[in-house]
Coordinates of C-alpha atoms and ligand atoms in Angstrom, one line a residue:
X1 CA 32.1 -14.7 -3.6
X2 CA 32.4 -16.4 -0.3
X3 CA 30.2 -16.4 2.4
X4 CA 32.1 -13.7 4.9
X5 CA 32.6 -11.5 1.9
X6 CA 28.8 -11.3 1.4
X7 CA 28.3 -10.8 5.2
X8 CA 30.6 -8.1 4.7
X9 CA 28.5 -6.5 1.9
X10 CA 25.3 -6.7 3.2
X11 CA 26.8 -4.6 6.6
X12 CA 28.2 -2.0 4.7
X13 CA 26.6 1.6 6.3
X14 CA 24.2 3.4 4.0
X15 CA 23.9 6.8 4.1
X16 CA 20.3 8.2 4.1
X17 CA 19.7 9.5 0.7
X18 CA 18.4 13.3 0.7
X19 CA 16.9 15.0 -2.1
X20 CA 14.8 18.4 -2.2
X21 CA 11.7 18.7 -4.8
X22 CA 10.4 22.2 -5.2
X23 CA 7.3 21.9 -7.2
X24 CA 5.7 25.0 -8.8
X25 CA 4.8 28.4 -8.2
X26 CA 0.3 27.6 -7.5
X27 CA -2.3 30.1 -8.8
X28 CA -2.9 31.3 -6.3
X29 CA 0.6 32.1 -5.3
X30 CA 1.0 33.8 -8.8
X31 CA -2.2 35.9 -7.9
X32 CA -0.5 37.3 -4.8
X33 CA 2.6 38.1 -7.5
X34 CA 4.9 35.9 -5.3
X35 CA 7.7 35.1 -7.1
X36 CA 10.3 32.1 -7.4
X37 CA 13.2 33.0 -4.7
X38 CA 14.5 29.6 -5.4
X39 CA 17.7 29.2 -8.3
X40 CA 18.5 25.5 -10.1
X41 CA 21.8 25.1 -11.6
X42 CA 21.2 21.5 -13.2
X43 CA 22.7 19.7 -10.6
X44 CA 22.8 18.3 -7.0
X45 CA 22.4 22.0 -5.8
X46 CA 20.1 24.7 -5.7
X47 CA 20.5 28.7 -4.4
X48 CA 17.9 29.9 -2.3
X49 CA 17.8 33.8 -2.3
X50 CA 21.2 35.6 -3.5
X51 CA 23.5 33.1 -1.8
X52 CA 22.5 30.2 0.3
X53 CA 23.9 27.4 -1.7
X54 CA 22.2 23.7 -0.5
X55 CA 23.6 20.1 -1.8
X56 CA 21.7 17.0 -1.3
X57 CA 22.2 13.8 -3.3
X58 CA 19.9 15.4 -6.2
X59 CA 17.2 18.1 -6.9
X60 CA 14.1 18.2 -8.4
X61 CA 13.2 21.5 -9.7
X62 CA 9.5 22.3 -10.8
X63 CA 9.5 21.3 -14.0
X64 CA 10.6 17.4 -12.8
X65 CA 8.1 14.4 -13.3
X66 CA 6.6 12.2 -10.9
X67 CA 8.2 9.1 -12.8
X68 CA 11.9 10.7 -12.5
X69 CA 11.8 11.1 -9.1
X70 CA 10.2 7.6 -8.2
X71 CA 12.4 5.9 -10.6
X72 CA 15.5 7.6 -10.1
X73 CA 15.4 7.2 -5.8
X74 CA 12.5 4.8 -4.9
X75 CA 12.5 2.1 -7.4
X76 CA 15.8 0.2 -6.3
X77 CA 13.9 0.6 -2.8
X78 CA 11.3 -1.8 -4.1
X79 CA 14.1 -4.4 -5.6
X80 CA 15.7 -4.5 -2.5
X81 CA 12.4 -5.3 -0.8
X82 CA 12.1 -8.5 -2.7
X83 CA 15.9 -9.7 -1.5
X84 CA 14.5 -8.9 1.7
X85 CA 15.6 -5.6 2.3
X86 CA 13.6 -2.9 5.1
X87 CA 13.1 0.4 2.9
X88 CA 11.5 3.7 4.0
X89 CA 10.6 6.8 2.0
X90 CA 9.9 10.0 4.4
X91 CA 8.2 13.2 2.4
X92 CA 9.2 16.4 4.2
X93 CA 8.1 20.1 4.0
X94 CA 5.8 22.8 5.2
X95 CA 2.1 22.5 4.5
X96 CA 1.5 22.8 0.7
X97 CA 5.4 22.6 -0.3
X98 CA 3.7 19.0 -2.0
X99 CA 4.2 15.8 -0.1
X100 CA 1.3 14.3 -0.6
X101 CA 1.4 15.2 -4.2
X102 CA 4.9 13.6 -4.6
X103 CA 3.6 10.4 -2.3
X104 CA 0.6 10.0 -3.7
X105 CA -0.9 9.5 -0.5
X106 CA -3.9 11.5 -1.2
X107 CA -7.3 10.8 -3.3
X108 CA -5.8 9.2 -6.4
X109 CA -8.7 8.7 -7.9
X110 CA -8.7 11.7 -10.5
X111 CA -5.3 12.3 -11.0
X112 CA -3.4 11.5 -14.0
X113 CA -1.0 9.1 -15.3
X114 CA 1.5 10.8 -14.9
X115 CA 0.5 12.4 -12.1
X116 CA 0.5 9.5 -9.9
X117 CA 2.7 9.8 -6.8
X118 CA 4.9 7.6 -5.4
X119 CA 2.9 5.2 -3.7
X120 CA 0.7 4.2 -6.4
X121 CA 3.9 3.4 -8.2
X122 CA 5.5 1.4 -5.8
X123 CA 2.0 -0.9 -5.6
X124 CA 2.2 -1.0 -9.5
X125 CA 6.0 -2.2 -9.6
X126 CA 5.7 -4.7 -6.8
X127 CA 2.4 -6.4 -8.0
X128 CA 4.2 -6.6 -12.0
X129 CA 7.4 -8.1 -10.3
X130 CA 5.2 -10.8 -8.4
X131 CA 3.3 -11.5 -11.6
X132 CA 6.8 -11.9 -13.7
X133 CA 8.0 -14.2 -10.6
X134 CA 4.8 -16.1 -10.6
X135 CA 6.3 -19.4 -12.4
X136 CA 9.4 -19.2 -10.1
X137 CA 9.3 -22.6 -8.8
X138 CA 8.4 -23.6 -5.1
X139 CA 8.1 -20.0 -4.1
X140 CA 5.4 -18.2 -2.0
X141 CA 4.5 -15.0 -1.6
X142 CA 2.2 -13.2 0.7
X143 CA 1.6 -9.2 0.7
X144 CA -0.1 -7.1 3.5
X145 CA -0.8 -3.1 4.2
X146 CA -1.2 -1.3 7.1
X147 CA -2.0 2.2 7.1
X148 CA -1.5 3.9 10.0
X149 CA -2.0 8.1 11.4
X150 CA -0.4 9.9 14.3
X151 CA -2.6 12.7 15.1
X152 CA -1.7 14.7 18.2
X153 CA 0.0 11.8 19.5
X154 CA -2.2 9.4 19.3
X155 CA -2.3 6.4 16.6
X156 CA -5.1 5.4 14.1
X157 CA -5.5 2.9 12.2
X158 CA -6.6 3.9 9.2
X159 CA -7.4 0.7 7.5
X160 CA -9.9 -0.4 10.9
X161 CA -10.8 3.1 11.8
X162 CA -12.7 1.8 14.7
X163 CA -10.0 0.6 16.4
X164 CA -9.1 2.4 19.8
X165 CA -6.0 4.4 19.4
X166 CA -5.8 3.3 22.9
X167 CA -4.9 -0.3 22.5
X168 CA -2.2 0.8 19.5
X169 CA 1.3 0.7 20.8
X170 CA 4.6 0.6 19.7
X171 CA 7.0 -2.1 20.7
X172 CA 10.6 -3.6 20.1
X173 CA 10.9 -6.8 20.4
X174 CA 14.1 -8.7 21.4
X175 CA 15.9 -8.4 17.9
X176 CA 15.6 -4.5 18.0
X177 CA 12.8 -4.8 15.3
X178 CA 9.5 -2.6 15.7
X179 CA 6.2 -3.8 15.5
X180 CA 2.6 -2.5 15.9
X181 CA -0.1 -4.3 18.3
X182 CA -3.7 -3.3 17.6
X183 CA -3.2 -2.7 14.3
X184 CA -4.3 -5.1 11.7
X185 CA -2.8 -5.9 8.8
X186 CA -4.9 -6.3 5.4
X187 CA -3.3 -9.2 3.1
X188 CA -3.7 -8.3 -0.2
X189 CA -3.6 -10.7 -3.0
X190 CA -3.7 -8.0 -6.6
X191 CA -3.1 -4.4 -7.6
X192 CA -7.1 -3.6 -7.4
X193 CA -7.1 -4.6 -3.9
X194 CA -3.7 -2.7 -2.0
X195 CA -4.9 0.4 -4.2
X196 CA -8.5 0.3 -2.5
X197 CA -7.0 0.1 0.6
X198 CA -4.6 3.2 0.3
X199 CA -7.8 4.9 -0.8
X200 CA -9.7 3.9 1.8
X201 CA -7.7 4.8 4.4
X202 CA -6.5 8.5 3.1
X203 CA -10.3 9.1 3.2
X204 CA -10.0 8.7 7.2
X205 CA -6.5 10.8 7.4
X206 CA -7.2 14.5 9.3
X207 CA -7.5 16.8 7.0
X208 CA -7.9 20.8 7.2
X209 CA -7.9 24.2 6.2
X210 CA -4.8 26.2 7.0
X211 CA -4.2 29.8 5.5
X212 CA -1.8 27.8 3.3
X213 CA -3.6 24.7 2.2
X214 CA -7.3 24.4 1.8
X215 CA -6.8 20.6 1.8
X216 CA -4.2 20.2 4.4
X217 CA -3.1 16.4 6.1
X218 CA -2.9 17.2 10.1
X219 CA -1.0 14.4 10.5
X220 CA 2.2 11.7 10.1
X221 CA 0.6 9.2 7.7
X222 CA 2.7 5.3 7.6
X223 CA 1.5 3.4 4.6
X224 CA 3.3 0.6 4.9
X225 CA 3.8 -2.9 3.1
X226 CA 5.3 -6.2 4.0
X227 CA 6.2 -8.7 1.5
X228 CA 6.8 -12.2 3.3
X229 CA 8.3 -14.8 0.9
X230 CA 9.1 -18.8 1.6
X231 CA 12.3 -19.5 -0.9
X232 CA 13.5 -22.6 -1.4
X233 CA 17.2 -22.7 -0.1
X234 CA 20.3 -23.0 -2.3
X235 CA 20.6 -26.5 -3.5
X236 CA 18.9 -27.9 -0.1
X237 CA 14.2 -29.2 0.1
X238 CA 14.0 -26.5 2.8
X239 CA 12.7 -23.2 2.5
X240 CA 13.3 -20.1 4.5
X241 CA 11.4 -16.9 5.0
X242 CA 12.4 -13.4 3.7
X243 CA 10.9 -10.5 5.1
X244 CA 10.8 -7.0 4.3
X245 CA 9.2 -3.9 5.0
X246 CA 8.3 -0.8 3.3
X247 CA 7.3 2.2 5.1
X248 CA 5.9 5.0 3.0
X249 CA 5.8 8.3 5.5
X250 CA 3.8 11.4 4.6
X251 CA 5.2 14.0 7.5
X252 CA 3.0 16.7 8.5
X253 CA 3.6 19.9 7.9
X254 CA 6.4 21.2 9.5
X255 CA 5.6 25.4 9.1
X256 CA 5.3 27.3 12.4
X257 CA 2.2 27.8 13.8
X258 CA 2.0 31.5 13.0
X259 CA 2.0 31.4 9.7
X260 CA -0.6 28.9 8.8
X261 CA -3.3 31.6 11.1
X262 CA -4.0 28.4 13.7
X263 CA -5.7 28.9 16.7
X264 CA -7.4 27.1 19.5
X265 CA -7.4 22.8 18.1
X266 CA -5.6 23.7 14.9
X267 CA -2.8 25.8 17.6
X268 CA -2.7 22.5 19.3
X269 CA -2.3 20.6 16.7
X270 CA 0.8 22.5 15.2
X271 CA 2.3 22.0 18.8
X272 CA 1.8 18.4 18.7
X273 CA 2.6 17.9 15.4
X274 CA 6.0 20.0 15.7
X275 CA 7.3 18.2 19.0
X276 CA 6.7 14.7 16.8
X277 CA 8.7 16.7 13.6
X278 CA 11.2 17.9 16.8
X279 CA 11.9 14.4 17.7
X280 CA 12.3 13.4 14.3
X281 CA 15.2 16.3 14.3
X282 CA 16.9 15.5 17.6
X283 CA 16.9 11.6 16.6
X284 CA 18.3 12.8 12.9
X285 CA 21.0 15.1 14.5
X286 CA 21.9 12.4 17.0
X287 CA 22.4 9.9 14.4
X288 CA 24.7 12.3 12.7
X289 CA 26.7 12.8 15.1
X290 CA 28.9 10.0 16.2
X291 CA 29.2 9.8 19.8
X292 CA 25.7 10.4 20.6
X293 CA 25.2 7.8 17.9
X294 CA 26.5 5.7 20.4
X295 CA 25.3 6.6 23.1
X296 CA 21.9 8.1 23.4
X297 CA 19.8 8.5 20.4
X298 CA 16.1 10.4 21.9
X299 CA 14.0 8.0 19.6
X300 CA 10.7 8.0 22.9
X301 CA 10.4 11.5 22.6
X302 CA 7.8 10.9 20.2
X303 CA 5.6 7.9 18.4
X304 CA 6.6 9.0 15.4
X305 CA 10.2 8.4 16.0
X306 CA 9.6 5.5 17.6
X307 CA 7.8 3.9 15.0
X308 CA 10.6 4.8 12.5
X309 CA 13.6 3.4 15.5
X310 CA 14.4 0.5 12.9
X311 CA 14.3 2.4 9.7
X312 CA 16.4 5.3 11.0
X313 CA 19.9 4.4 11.8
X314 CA 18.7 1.2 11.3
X315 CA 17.9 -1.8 9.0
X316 CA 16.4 -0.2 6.1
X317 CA 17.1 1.9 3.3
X318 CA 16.0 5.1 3.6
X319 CA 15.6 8.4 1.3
X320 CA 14.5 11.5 2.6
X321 CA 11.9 13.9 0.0
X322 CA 12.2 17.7 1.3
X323 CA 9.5 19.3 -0.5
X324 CA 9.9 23.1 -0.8
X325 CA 7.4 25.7 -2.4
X326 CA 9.7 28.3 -4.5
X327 CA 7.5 31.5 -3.9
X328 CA 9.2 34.2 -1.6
X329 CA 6.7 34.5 0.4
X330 CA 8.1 30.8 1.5
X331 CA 11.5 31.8 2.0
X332 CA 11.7 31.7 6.0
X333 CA 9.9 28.2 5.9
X334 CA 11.9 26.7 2.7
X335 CA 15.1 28.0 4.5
X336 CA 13.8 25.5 7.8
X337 CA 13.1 22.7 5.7
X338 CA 16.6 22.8 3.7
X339 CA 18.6 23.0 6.7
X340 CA 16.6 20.3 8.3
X341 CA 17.4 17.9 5.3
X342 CA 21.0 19.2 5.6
X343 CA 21.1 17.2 8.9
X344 CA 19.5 13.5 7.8
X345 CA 22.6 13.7 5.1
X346 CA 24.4 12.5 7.7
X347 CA 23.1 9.1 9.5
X348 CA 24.2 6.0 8.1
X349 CA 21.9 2.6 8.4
X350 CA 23.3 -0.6 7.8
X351 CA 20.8 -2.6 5.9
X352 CA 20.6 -6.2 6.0
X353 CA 18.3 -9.2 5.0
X354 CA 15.8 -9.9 6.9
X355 CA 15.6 -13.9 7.0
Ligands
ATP1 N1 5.2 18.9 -8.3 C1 3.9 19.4 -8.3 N2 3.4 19.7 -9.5 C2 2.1 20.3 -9.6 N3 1.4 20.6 -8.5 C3 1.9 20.3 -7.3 C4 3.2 19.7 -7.2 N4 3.4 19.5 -5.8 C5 2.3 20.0 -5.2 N5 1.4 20.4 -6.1 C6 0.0 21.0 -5.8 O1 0.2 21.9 -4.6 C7 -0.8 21.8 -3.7 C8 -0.3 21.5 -2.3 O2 0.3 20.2 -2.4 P1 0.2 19.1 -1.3 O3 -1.2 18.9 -0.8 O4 0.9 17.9 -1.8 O5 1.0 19.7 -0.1 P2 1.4 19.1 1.3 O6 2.9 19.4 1.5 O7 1.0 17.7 1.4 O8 0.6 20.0 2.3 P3 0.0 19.6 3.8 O9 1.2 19.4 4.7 O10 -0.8 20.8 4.2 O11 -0.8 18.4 3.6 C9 -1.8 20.8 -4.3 O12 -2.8 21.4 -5.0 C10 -0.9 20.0 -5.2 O13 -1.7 19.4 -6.3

């Protein structure tokens, strides 16, 4: 293949990948007799109610594993990060509907096997690919976390929790890339060590009690990993560096205040944490639609969307979870979340390797 034609290749537009998990009905649903309003066919599609038909680019019902979903949609995600490609994973859904369960962004430390959520399996991958790769001549490898909240607007880093949110910010540099200053990265150098610090840090996320989930994350949690790698160049004694980035994104919950029974800071909360899940919306329906694509895309209306500027309509491969809880007494809430998904079907990013 000549050179141009694998320009060409890498600059091919990518769709973001959306697919909606519904995991199952809890206890404590089953004790209020809710039942399952939600109907799977086998396919890309589910029914919610009588009629409202929803395609993404697959569906998980509740009887789906952990290991399907992470293989099926986020394990190419961490090829592409060792040939340099930028990948993000978002987990979407009212409080409870199971994000943290599929991201595994929680206290992993009792769970199962085959419980484990995604991030645990992306860690597990990447350190068994750089073990096979070890004996690959002449290259070098280097590996570093961050862990990152937004909580009412404000960033913590999760990994250095006495940081100051105050000197955190977001900023672009020249290229159009985002980065973090104040935050500090954590190189890790094996499996035991990147684990303890996603442990570590989801001990300092916000976490509360809503009339939905006892156990509830308040916030936007970034998990994120950078692989940098010095290859030797093609035929030539220099090297060059690939770079990539993997952003692992545990939304908050994205119900309406009433329902979870908020008040006073938890009220406040649910308004700060919707106008960052509002952003996220505006910037998603912008990015599907193709002049504003070109024009104006809101991405300061919030950190949040900030943060995610180069992964959203930008450099990175991205794939959307919508979590959804199937009991009726959901319905108004799983109906919001499917139609929000609806809407990230359509931006494209346009991957590319970052040397
Ligand atoms: N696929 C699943 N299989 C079995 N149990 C699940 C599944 N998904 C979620 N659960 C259980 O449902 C409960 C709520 O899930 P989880 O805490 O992941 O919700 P959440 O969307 O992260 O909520 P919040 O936004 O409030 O943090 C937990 O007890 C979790 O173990």
């Amino acid at each position: 293949m000549g050179e141009e034609e694998e320009e060409e290749e890498e600059e091919e537009a990518l769709p973001v990948r959306v697919v909606a998990r519904a995991r199952p009905l809890l206890g404590v649903e089953t004790v209020l007799s809710c039942r399952s309003c939600v109907a799977f066919s086998g396919g890309a599609s589910l029914v919610l109610g009588k009629d409202r038909v929803f395609t993404f680019d697959a569906v998980y019902p509740p009887s789906s594993s952990q290991e399907s979903i992470y293989s099926e949609w986020v394990k190419p995600l961490v090829d592409g990060c060792f040939q340099g490609y930028n990948a993000t994973v978002l987990a979407y859904g009212q409080t409870g509907a199971g994000k943290t369960y599929t991201m595994g962004s929680g206290n992993n430390s009792c769970r199962l096997e085959e419980e484990m959520g995604i991030i645990p399996r992306v860690m597990a991958d990447m350190f068994q690919r750089i073990e096979e790769d070890r004996f690959l001549s002449g290259r070098e490898l280097e590996v570093r976390v961050s862990y990152i909240e937004i909580y009412n607007e404000e960033m913590k880093d999760l990994l250095h929790p006495s940081t100051s949110s105050k000197s955190i910010a977001i900023r672009e540099r020249g290229d159009g890339k985002i980065v973090l200053t104040g935050v500090k990265e954590v190189q890790v150098n094996s499996l035991e060590e990147m684990q303890r610090a996603l442990d570590e840090g989801s001990l300092c996320r916000t976490v509360a009690g809503t009339m939905m989930n006892n156990q509830s994350s308040r916030s936007h949690s970034i998990f994120t990993i950078t692989i940098d790698q010095q290859v030797p160049k093609r035929g030539g004694k220099s090297r060059e560096l690939i770079t990539a980035k993997f952003h692992l994104v545990d939304l908050a919950g994205s119900e309406r205040a009433k329902r979870t029974g908020n008040v006073g800071v938890r009220l406040k909360e649910s308004v700060n944490i919707n106008s960052g899940l509002l952003a996220l919306g505006n910037v998603i329906s912008a990015l599907g639609d193709e002049k504003k694509r070109a024009t104006h895309v809101p991405y300061r209306e919030s950190k949040l969307t900030r943060m995610l500027q180069d992964s959203l309509g930008g450099n990175s491969r991205t794939v959307m979870i919508a979590c959804i809880s199937p009991a009726d007494s959901s319905f108004e809430e799983t109906l919001n979340t499917l139609k929000y998904a609806n809407r990230a079907r359509n931006i494209k990013n346009v991957p590319i390797i970052n040397r």
